[in-house]
Amino acid sequence: MDVVLEVFDTFVFDRLYAVLLPTSSITYTRNTVRHAATSTFSSMREMPTALNHASRFLQLEPSHFAYMSAWSRDNMWRQLLSLYLITWLFGTLVYFIFASLSYFLVFDHATFTHPKYLKNQVRLEIAQTLKAVPLMAVLTVPFFFAEVKGYAKLYDAPAEAPFALYNILQFPLFILFTDFFVYWIHRGLHHPRMYKTFHKPHHKWIMPTPFASHAFHPVDGWAQSVPYHVFPFLFPLQKFAYIFLFVTINIWTIAIHDGEYVSNSPIINGAACHTMHHLYFNYNYGQFTTLWDRLGGSYRAPNIELFSRESKMSKSEWERQTAEMETVQKFVEGNDDRDYGAQVQKISKKVQ
């Protein structure tokens, strides 16, 4: 996360903190003189640039604003606040960009007529996300702060890996590790003592859209993200690989809620598998693969009808889904407090 923080410091936060928390002119002059005292004659005509870079592969030149705030870049409170703003605002931006792309380019809008699609569902999904993300960010920042302070096993150059092949092996190792722990955390959230308080808000969406991907209770969303943040404290991980994986995880989370069943893979826990989870609650807890569901006895193969547009959108398939879903839902939740609006009445007219 130190690489990301340096990028945001250079282009956003240096100027922001210089304006909001400016240093005194006397302090600024002393800092300039102190840095200049050890500089060559030619560099004395420029602003001091004695800042450590997070990576040898991305060395951004700081502007004069980097030295004009009472909170320097290594100030603890500045780092905590900056990491919070990045996690909250940048995370929300990534959500809107990729969820919108999926919604308009991939998601089948015929789902709107499914009897279990909620009234004003997209608006509700976005509202839940916007309430959850700021609080999830509060819980996540300590991990990022510890990374910036050097407690994680993040490395910069490929030559710093434990061995050359590890630069490739870190990716499947990350997937296996996180998929295992997300499976058990997710399954634990379905325990009756946990479900209604923490996980039911995400299961409000029986037929989710891409905007449901981050519509969690804050503790639920954070808990399922913990394995991703713990991994670099236990295993070496290249810095740019970490950034790539962080963005990819968010895109994948959106993709498994897009309702487009591209692949009927027995290995990959894709959108079809995750749709079965939202419909029938107690199956397919995994994030990336079906491995742990198979070993844990919770795997359910997607209905074959999902892989044909004609059959997955047919009235008979939706009625079958609805009948089973209502039976399971009543057992898991009791009375159904969702608002389906007039969808049930409209379905017979709109689905052939």
Short mmCIF file of C-alpha atoms in Angstrom, two decimals:
data_model
loop_
_atom_site.label_atom_id
_atom_site.label_comp_id
_atom_site.label_asym_id
_atom_site.label_seq_id
_atom_site.Cartn_x
_atom_site.Cartn_y
_atom_site.Cartn_z
CA MET A 1 0.00 0.00 0.00
CA ASP A 2 3.01 2.31 0.32
CA VAL A 3 3.20 2.56 -3.48
CA VAL A 4 -0.43 3.66 -3.70
CA LEU A 5 0.06 6.11 -0.86
CA GLU A 6 3.06 7.69 -2.60
CA VAL A 7 1.05 8.14 -5.81
CA PHE A 8 -1.81 9.82 -3.94
CA ASP A 9 0.63 11.93 -1.90
CA THR A 10 2.28 13.19 -5.07
CA PHE A 11 -0.87 14.04 -6.99
CA VAL A 12 -3.45 14.78 -4.27
CA PHE A 13 -2.45 14.83 -0.63
CA ASP A 14 0.74 16.94 -0.66
CA ARG A 15 -1.18 19.93 -1.93
CA LEU A 16 -4.26 19.16 0.20
CA TYR A 17 -2.32 19.00 3.47
CA ALA A 18 -0.21 22.02 2.51
CA VAL A 19 -3.42 24.04 2.18
CA LEU A 20 -5.28 22.64 5.18
CA LEU A 21 -2.32 22.24 7.57
CA PRO A 22 0.44 24.54 6.34
CA THR A 23 3.79 24.64 8.06
CA SER A 24 5.10 27.99 9.27
CA SER A 25 7.39 29.88 6.93
CA ILE A 26 10.20 29.65 9.51
CA THR A 27 9.95 25.87 9.75
CA TYR A 28 9.74 25.56 5.99
CA THR A 29 12.89 27.71 5.56
CA ARG A 30 14.81 25.67 8.14
CA ASN A 31 13.82 22.42 6.43
CA THR A 32 14.90 23.80 3.09
CA VAL A 33 18.26 24.94 4.43
CA ARG A 34 18.82 21.62 6.21
CA HIS A 35 18.23 19.65 3.05
CA ALA A 36 20.21 22.11 0.95
CA ALA A 37 23.21 21.92 3.28
CA THR A 38 23.95 18.42 2.05
CA SER A 39 23.08 19.10 -1.59
CA THR A 40 25.27 19.92 -4.57
CA PHE A 41 25.40 23.50 -5.82
CA SER A 42 23.10 22.76 -8.77
CA SER A 43 20.48 21.10 -6.58
CA MET A 44 20.45 24.05 -4.14
CA ARG A 45 18.48 25.97 -6.72
CA GLU A 46 15.70 23.36 -6.52
CA MET A 47 13.37 22.23 -3.76
CA PRO A 48 14.75 19.45 -1.56
CA THR A 49 13.70 15.97 -2.63
CA ALA A 50 14.98 13.83 0.24
CA LEU A 51 11.95 11.56 0.36
CA ASN A 52 12.10 7.79 0.36
CA HIS A 53 10.38 6.13 -2.57
CA ALA A 54 8.14 3.11 -2.02
CA SER A 55 9.45 1.35 -5.12
CA ARG A 56 12.50 1.60 -7.33
CA PHE A 57 10.17 1.08 -10.29
CA LEU A 58 8.00 4.13 -9.60
CA GLN A 59 9.92 7.16 -8.40
CA LEU A 60 7.70 10.20 -8.60
CA GLU A 61 9.22 13.63 -8.25
CA PRO A 62 7.56 15.44 -5.31
CA SER A 63 6.37 18.99 -5.79
CA HIS A 64 7.21 21.82 -3.40
CA PHE A 65 3.90 21.09 -1.64
CA ALA A 66 5.50 17.95 -0.17
CA TYR A 67 7.47 20.19 2.23
CA MET A 68 4.80 22.77 3.01
CA SER A 69 2.56 20.97 5.51
CA ALA A 70 2.90 20.65 9.26
CA TRP A 71 2.03 17.00 8.67
CA SER A 72 4.93 15.51 6.72
CA ARG A 73 4.45 12.39 4.62
CA ASP A 74 5.64 10.12 7.42
CA ASN A 75 3.34 11.67 10.04
CA MET A 76 1.26 8.86 11.57
CA TRP A 77 -2.02 10.80 11.64
CA ARG A 78 -1.60 11.96 8.07
CA GLN A 79 -0.91 8.40 6.91
CA LEU A 80 -3.93 7.03 8.77
CA LEU A 81 -6.23 9.71 7.37
CA SER A 82 -4.82 9.36 3.86
CA LEU A 83 -5.18 5.58 3.89
CA TYR A 84 -8.75 5.93 5.11
CA LEU A 85 -9.63 8.36 2.31
CA ILE A 86 -8.00 6.12 -0.29
CA THR A 87 -9.77 3.02 0.99
CA TRP A 88 -13.13 4.77 1.21
CA LEU A 89 -13.18 7.07 -1.82
CA PHE A 90 -10.99 5.13 -4.24
CA GLY A 91 -12.69 1.89 -3.22
CA THR A 92 -16.08 3.47 -3.91
CA LEU A 93 -14.84 4.75 -7.29
CA VAL A 94 -13.62 1.29 -8.31
CA TYR A 95 -17.00 -0.12 -7.24
CA PHE A 96 -18.98 2.36 -9.33
CA ILE A 97 -16.77 2.04 -12.41
CA PHE A 98 -16.73 -1.74 -12.67
CA ALA A 99 -20.22 -2.37 -11.31
CA SER A 100 -21.59 0.12 -13.85
CA LEU A 101 -19.66 -1.47 -16.71
CA SER A 102 -20.97 -4.88 -15.68
CA TYR A 103 -24.51 -3.59 -15.20
CA PHE A 104 -24.73 -1.95 -18.62
CA LEU A 105 -22.61 -4.36 -20.67
CA VAL A 106 -23.03 -7.80 -19.05
CA PHE A 107 -26.01 -7.99 -16.69
CA ASP A 108 -29.23 -9.31 -18.23
CA HIS A 109 -31.89 -6.70 -17.55
CA ALA A 110 -34.64 -9.26 -18.05
CA THR A 111 -33.83 -10.18 -14.43
CA PHE A 112 -35.93 -7.15 -13.45
CA THR A 113 -39.02 -9.27 -14.07
CA HIS A 114 -37.94 -12.16 -11.86
CA PRO A 115 -40.48 -12.64 -9.04
CA LYS A 116 -37.72 -12.29 -6.43
CA TYR A 117 -36.24 -9.09 -7.81
CA LEU A 118 -36.92 -6.33 -5.27
CA LYS A 119 -38.68 -3.05 -5.76
CA ASN A 120 -36.06 -0.31 -6.38
CA GLN A 121 -33.36 -2.95 -5.91
CA VAL A 122 -30.44 -1.21 -7.64
CA ARG A 123 -31.05 1.95 -5.62
CA LEU A 124 -31.15 -0.12 -2.42
CA GLU A 125 -27.96 -2.01 -3.31
CA ILE A 126 -26.07 1.22 -3.96
CA ALA A 127 -27.41 2.82 -0.77
CA GLN A 128 -26.31 -0.19 1.30
CA THR A 129 -22.86 -0.06 -0.27
CA LEU A 130 -22.43 3.66 0.34
CA LYS A 131 -23.29 3.14 4.01
CA ALA A 132 -21.03 0.11 4.41
CA VAL A 133 -17.83 1.15 2.64
CA PRO A 134 -16.86 4.06 4.97
CA LEU A 135 -17.14 1.78 8.00
CA MET A 136 -15.35 -1.10 6.27
CA ALA A 137 -12.57 1.37 5.51
CA VAL A 138 -12.18 2.19 9.23
CA LEU A 139 -11.69 -1.50 9.99
CA THR A 140 -9.33 -2.03 7.06
CA VAL A 141 -6.96 0.90 7.56
CA PRO A 142 -4.94 -0.74 10.41
CA PHE A 143 -3.81 -3.45 7.96
CA PHE A 144 -2.73 -0.87 5.38
CA PHE A 145 -1.00 1.26 8.01
CA ALA A 146 0.99 -1.74 9.25
CA GLU A 147 2.02 -2.45 5.65
CA VAL A 148 3.21 1.13 5.14
CA LYS A 149 5.21 0.89 8.37
CA GLY A 150 7.02 -2.15 7.03
CA TYR A 151 5.49 -4.96 9.10
CA ALA A 152 4.27 -6.94 6.08
CA LYS A 153 6.41 -9.19 3.89
CA LEU A 154 5.89 -7.09 0.79
CA TYR A 155 8.93 -6.93 -1.48
CA ASP A 156 9.82 -4.68 -4.39
CA ALA A 157 12.21 -6.27 -6.90
CA PRO A 158 11.58 -9.81 -8.22
CA ALA A 159 15.12 -10.65 -7.14
CA GLU A 160 14.00 -10.16 -3.52
CA ALA A 161 11.59 -13.13 -3.72
CA PRO A 162 12.50 -16.24 -1.70
CA PHE A 163 13.35 -17.96 -5.00
CA ALA A 164 12.81 -17.04 -8.65
CA LEU A 165 9.78 -19.26 -9.24
CA TYR A 166 8.01 -17.68 -6.24
CA ASN A 167 7.23 -14.61 -8.36
CA ILE A 168 4.76 -16.87 -10.20
CA LEU A 169 3.77 -19.17 -7.35
CA GLN A 170 2.66 -16.24 -5.18
CA PHE A 171 -0.52 -15.94 -7.26
CA PRO A 172 -1.92 -19.48 -6.85
CA LEU A 173 -0.73 -19.46 -3.22
CA PHE A 174 -2.70 -16.27 -2.61
CA ILE A 175 -5.81 -17.76 -4.24
CA LEU A 176 -5.63 -21.03 -2.29
CA PHE A 177 -4.95 -19.32 1.05
CA THR A 178 -7.64 -16.67 0.76
CA ASP A 179 -10.23 -19.00 -0.80
CA PHE A 180 -9.83 -21.42 2.14
CA PHE A 181 -10.29 -18.78 4.83
CA VAL A 182 -13.02 -16.84 3.03
CA TYR A 183 -14.92 -20.12 2.73
CA TRP A 184 -14.88 -20.72 6.48
CA ILE A 185 -15.55 -17.09 7.39
CA HIS A 186 -18.47 -16.98 4.95
CA ARG A 187 -19.82 -20.28 6.21
CA GLY A 188 -19.48 -19.02 9.79
CA LEU A 189 -21.53 -15.95 8.88
CA HIS A 190 -24.37 -18.31 8.03
CA HIS A 191 -24.50 -19.61 11.60
CA PRO A 192 -27.87 -18.59 13.09
CA ARG A 193 -26.17 -16.44 15.73
CA MET A 194 -24.29 -14.48 13.07
CA TYR A 195 -26.55 -14.55 10.04
CA LYS A 196 -29.46 -12.24 10.90
CA THR A 197 -27.26 -9.47 12.29
CA PHE A 198 -24.27 -9.53 9.95
CA HIS A 199 -24.93 -11.51 6.77
CA LYS A 200 -28.65 -11.16 6.08
CA PRO A 201 -28.20 -7.62 4.65
CA HIS A 202 -26.23 -9.15 1.76
CA HIS A 203 -28.79 -11.93 1.27
CA LYS A 204 -31.52 -9.37 0.88
CA TRP A 205 -30.69 -9.63 -2.82
CA ILE A 206 -32.09 -12.97 -4.03
CA MET A 207 -31.44 -12.04 -7.66
CA PRO A 208 -28.47 -9.67 -7.27
CA THR A 209 -27.20 -7.14 -9.76
CA PRO A 210 -23.51 -6.12 -9.99
CA PHE A 211 -24.28 -3.30 -7.55
CA ALA A 212 -25.02 -5.91 -4.86
CA SER A 213 -21.37 -7.00 -4.91
CA HIS A 214 -20.34 -4.69 -2.05
CA ALA A 215 -23.76 -4.24 -0.43
CA PHE A 216 -22.81 -5.80 2.92
CA HIS A 217 -23.13 -5.13 6.59
CA PRO A 218 -19.75 -3.42 7.31
CA VAL A 219 -18.56 -6.17 9.66
CA ASP A 220 -19.54 -8.84 7.12
CA GLY A 221 -17.69 -7.16 4.26
CA TRP A 222 -14.62 -6.55 6.41
CA ALA A 223 -14.57 -10.08 7.87
CA GLN A 224 -14.56 -11.67 4.42
CA SER A 225 -11.71 -9.38 3.36
CA VAL A 226 -9.44 -10.21 6.33
CA PRO A 227 -7.67 -13.16 4.60
CA TYR A 228 -6.56 -10.85 1.77
CA HIS A 229 -4.96 -8.46 4.24
CA VAL A 230 -3.43 -11.14 6.46
CA PHE A 231 -1.72 -12.96 3.59
CA PRO A 232 1.16 -10.44 3.07
CA PHE A 233 1.97 -10.57 6.78
CA LEU A 234 2.48 -14.33 6.57
CA PHE A 235 3.85 -14.81 3.05
CA PRO A 236 6.05 -12.68 0.78
CA LEU A 237 4.13 -10.77 -1.87
CA GLN A 238 5.48 -8.44 -4.54
CA LYS A 239 4.16 -4.90 -4.13
CA PHE A 240 2.68 -4.47 -7.59
CA ALA A 241 1.29 -8.02 -7.50
CA TYR A 242 -0.50 -7.00 -4.30
CA ILE A 243 -2.06 -3.95 -5.97
CA PHE A 244 -3.07 -6.06 -8.97
CA LEU A 245 -4.67 -8.69 -6.72
CA PHE A 246 -6.47 -6.04 -4.65
CA VAL A 247 -8.15 -4.56 -7.75
CA THR A 248 -8.80 -8.00 -9.27
CA ILE A 249 -10.57 -9.22 -6.12
CA ASN A 250 -12.98 -6.29 -6.30
CA ILE A 251 -13.66 -6.92 -9.99
CA TRP A 252 -14.19 -10.63 -9.32
CA THR A 253 -16.63 -9.83 -6.52
CA ILE A 254 -18.64 -7.77 -8.99
CA ALA A 255 -18.40 -10.46 -11.69
CA ILE A 256 -19.91 -13.22 -9.55
CA HIS A 257 -22.98 -11.02 -9.02
CA ASP A 258 -23.54 -10.16 -12.69
CA GLY A 259 -25.94 -13.03 -13.46
CA GLU A 260 -24.15 -13.89 -16.72
CA TYR A 261 -23.38 -17.60 -16.56
CA VAL A 262 -20.54 -17.86 -19.05
CA SER A 263 -18.91 -21.02 -17.76
CA ASN A 264 -20.28 -24.17 -16.17
CA SER A 265 -16.92 -24.99 -14.62
CA PRO A 266 -16.67 -27.69 -11.95
CA ILE A 267 -13.67 -25.85 -10.49
CA ILE A 268 -14.37 -22.11 -10.70
CA ASN A 269 -16.92 -20.64 -8.30
CA GLY A 270 -18.32 -18.21 -10.84
CA ALA A 271 -21.56 -16.29 -11.20
CA ALA A 272 -23.67 -19.43 -11.66
CA CYS A 273 -22.41 -20.97 -8.42
CA HIS A 274 -22.88 -17.72 -6.55
CA THR A 275 -26.41 -17.34 -7.89
CA MET A 276 -27.19 -20.72 -6.32
CA HIS A 277 -25.86 -19.32 -3.05
CA HIS A 278 -28.15 -16.27 -3.18
CA LEU A 279 -31.14 -18.38 -4.20
CA TYR A 280 -30.70 -21.29 -1.78
CA PHE A 281 -28.55 -19.75 0.99
CA ASN A 282 -26.57 -22.71 2.37
CA TYR A 283 -24.43 -23.70 -0.63
CA ASN A 284 -21.31 -22.51 -2.45
CA TYR A 285 -19.57 -20.38 0.18
CA GLY A 286 -16.26 -20.24 -1.71
CA GLN A 287 -14.93 -17.11 -3.37
CA PHE A 288 -12.81 -18.38 -6.27
CA THR A 289 -13.07 -22.17 -6.45
CA THR A 290 -15.45 -24.97 -5.56
CA LEU A 291 -12.68 -26.93 -3.79
CA TRP A 292 -13.56 -26.13 -0.19
CA ASP A 293 -17.31 -26.44 -0.82
CA ARG A 294 -16.72 -29.92 -2.20
CA LEU A 295 -14.54 -30.90 0.75
CA GLY A 296 -16.94 -29.23 3.21
CA GLY A 297 -20.06 -30.85 1.74
CA SER A 298 -21.66 -27.54 0.78
CA TYR A 299 -21.21 -27.63 -3.00
CA ARG A 300 -24.27 -27.44 -5.21
CA ALA A 301 -23.86 -27.58 -8.97
CA PRO A 302 -25.70 -24.79 -10.80
CA ASN A 303 -28.97 -25.71 -12.45
CA ILE A 304 -28.21 -26.65 -16.04
CA GLU A 305 -31.04 -24.33 -17.12
CA LEU A 306 -28.91 -21.32 -16.14
CA PHE A 307 -26.62 -21.82 -19.12
CA SER A 308 -29.27 -21.23 -21.77
CA ARG A 309 -30.84 -17.79 -21.98
CA GLU A 310 -34.16 -19.22 -23.09
CA SER A 311 -34.42 -21.62 -20.15
CA LYS A 312 -32.85 -19.41 -17.47
CA MET A 313 -35.38 -16.67 -18.22
CA SER A 314 -38.35 -19.00 -18.63
CA LYS A 315 -41.41 -18.78 -16.43
CA SER A 316 -41.16 -22.46 -15.47
CA GLU A 317 -37.54 -22.13 -14.28
CA TRP A 318 -38.31 -18.99 -12.27
CA GLU A 319 -41.32 -20.66 -10.67
CA ARG A 320 -39.16 -23.66 -9.73
CA GLN A 321 -36.47 -21.38 -8.30
CA THR A 322 -39.07 -19.38 -6.36
CA ALA A 323 -40.77 -22.42 -4.85
CA GLU A 324 -37.51 -23.92 -3.53
CA MET A 325 -36.10 -20.55 -2.49
CA GLU A 326 -39.19 -19.75 -0.42
CA THR A 327 -38.95 -23.09 1.39
CA VAL A 328 -35.27 -22.61 2.24
CA GLN A 329 -35.73 -18.92 3.07
CA LYS A 330 -38.48 -19.66 5.56
CA PHE A 331 -36.26 -22.24 7.29
CA VAL A 332 -33.24 -19.89 7.40
CA GLU A 333 -34.90 -16.52 8.06
CA GLY A 334 -38.50 -17.07 9.05
CA ASN A 335 -40.93 -14.55 7.60
CA ASP A 336 -39.75 -12.83 4.42
CA ASP A 337 -39.59 -9.06 5.01
CA ARG A 338 -38.38 -8.16 1.50
CA ASP A 339 -40.45 -5.80 -0.65
CA TYR A 340 -40.96 -7.32 -4.09
CA GLY A 341 -43.38 -4.63 -5.17
CA ALA A 342 -45.71 -5.65 -7.97
CA GLN A 343 -43.22 -8.01 -9.58
CA VAL A 344 -45.09 -11.18 -8.66
CA GLN A 345 -48.24 -9.88 -10.33
CA LYS A 346 -46.37 -8.70 -13.42
CA ILE A 347 -44.33 -11.83 -13.99
CA SER A 348 -47.01 -13.84 -15.75
CA LYS A 349 -47.48 -11.03 -18.28
CA LYS A 350 -43.81 -10.33 -19.00
CA VAL A 351 -42.24 -13.81 -19.09
CA GLN A 352 -43.13 -16.22 -21.89
#
